[in-house]
PDB file of C-alpha atoms in Angstrom:
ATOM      1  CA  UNK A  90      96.004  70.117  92.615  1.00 57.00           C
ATOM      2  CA  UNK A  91      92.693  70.551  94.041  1.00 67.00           C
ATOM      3  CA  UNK A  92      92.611  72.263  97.484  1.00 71.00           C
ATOM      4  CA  UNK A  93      89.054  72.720  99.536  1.00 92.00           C
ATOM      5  CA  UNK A  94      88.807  74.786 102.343  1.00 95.00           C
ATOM      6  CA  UNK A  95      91.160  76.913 104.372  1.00 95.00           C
ATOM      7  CA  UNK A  96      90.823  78.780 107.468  1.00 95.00           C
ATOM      8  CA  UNK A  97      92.805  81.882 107.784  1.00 94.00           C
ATOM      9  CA  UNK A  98      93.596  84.471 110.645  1.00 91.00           C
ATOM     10  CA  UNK A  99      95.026  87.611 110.423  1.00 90.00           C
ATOM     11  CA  UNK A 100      96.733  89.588 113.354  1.00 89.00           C
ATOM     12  CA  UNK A 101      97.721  93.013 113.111  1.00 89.00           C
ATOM     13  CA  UNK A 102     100.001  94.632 116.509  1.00 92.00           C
ATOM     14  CA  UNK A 103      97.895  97.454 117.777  1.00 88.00           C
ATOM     15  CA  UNK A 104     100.474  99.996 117.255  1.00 92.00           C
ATOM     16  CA  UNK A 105     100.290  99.286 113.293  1.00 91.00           C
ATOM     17  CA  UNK A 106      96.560  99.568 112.832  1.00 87.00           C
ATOM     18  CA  UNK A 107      94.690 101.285 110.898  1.00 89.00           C
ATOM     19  CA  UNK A 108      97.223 101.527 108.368  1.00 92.00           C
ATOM     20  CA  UNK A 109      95.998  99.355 105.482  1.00 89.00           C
ATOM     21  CA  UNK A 110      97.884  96.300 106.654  1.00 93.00           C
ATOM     22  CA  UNK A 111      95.487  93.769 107.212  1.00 92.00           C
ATOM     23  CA  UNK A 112      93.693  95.127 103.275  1.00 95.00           C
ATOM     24  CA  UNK A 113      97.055  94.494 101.781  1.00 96.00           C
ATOM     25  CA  UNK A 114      97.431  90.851 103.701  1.00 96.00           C
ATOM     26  CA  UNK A 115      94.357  89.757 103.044  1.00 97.00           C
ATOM     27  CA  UNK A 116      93.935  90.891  99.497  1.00 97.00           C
ATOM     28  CA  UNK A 117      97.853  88.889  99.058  1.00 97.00           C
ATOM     29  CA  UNK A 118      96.105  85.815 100.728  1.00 96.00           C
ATOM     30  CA  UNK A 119      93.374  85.563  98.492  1.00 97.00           C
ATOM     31  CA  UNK A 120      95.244  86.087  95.759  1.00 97.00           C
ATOM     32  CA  UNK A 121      97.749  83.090  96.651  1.00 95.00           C
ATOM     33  CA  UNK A 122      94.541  80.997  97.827  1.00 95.00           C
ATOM     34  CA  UNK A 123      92.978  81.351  94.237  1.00 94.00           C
ATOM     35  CA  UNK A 124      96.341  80.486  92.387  1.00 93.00           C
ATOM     36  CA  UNK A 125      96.344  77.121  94.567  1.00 91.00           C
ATOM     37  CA  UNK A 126      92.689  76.143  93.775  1.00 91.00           C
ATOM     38  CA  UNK A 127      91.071  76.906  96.820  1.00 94.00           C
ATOM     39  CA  UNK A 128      87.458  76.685  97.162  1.00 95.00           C
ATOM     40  CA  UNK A 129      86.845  78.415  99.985  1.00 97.00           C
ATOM     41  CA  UNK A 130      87.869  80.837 102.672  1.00 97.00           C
ATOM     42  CA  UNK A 131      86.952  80.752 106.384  1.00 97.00           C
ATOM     43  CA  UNK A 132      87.584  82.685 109.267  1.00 96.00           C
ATOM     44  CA  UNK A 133      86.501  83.334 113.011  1.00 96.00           C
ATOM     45  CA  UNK A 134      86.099  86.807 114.231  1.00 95.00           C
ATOM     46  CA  UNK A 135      85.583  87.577 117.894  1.00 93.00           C
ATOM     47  CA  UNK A 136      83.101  89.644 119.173  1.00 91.00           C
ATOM     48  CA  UNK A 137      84.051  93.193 119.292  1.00 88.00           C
ATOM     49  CA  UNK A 138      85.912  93.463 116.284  1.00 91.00           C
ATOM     50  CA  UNK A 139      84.151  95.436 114.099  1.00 92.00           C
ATOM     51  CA  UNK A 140      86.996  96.346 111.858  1.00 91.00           C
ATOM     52  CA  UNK A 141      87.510  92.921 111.418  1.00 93.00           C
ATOM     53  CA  UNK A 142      84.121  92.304 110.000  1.00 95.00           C
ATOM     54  CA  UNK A 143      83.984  95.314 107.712  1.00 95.00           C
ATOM     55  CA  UNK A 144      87.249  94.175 106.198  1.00 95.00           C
ATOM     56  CA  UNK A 145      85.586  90.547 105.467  1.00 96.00           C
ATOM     57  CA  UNK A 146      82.613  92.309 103.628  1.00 97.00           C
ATOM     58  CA  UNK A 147      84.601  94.393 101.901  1.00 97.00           C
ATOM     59  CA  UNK A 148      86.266  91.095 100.166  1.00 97.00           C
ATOM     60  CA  UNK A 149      83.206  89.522  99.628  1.00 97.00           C
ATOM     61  CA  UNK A 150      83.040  87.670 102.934  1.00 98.00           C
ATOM     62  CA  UNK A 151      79.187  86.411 104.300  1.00 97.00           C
ATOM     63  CA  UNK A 152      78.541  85.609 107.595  1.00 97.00           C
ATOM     64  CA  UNK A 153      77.106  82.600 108.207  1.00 97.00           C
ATOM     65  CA  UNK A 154      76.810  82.649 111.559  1.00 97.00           C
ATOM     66  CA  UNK A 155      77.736  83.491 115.320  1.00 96.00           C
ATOM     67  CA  UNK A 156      78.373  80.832 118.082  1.00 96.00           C
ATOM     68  CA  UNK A 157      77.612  82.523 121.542  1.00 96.00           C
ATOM     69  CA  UNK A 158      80.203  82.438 124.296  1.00 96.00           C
ATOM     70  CA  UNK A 159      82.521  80.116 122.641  1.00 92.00           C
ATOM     71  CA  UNK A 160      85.365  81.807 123.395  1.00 89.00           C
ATOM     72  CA  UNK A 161      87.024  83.018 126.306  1.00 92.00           C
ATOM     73  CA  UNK A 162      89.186  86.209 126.326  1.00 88.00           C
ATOM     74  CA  UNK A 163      89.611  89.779 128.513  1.00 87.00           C
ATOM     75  CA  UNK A 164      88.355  87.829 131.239  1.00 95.00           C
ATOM     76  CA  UNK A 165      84.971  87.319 129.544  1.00 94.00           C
ATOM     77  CA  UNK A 166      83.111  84.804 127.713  1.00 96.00           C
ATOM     78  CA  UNK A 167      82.892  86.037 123.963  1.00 95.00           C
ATOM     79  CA  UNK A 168      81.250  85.368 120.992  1.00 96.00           C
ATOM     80  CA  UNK A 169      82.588  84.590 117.617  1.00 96.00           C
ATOM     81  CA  UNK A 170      81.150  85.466 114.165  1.00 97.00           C
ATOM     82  CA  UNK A 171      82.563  82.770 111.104  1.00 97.00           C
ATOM     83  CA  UNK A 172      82.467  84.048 107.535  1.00 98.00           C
ATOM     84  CA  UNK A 173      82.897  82.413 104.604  1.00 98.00           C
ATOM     85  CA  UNK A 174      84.479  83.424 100.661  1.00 98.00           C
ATOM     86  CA  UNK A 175      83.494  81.018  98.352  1.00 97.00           C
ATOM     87  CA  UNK A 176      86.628  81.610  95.469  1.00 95.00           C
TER      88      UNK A 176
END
């Protein structure tokens, strides 16, 4: 079967992080994404969440680039930074 492009999000409570969690989900996503065929990983990180991005480019993740105020959250307008995996 061949499979393109999937988005993925990963949300970890706050009292559990900092604990390896989202390392050990994402690394078990990937895994599962490359035994389906995938070509591609994407994901959508909101401004802020600089854990979040260190994670990605720890993996292998790029960014490719940040749409401004696309998102609206904490009573704010926020950015969001996409990154890509190409498998």
């Amino acid at each position: 079967m061949l499979c393109s492009t999937a988005e993925y999000s990963l949300y970890i409570h706050q009292d559990h992080r900092r604990r390896g969690l989202g390392r050990l989900l994402l690394r078990d996503l990937l895994i599962k994404a490359k035994e389906l065929k995938f070509h591609a990983i994407i994901g959508s990180i909101s401004e802020g969440n600089e854990g979040s991005l260190k994670l990605c480019a720890d993996f292998g993740f790029r960014v490719v680039g940040t749409m401004r105020e696309n998102g609206y959250k904490f009573d704010r307008w926020i950015d969001n930074t996409f990154v890509e995996l190409i498998l």
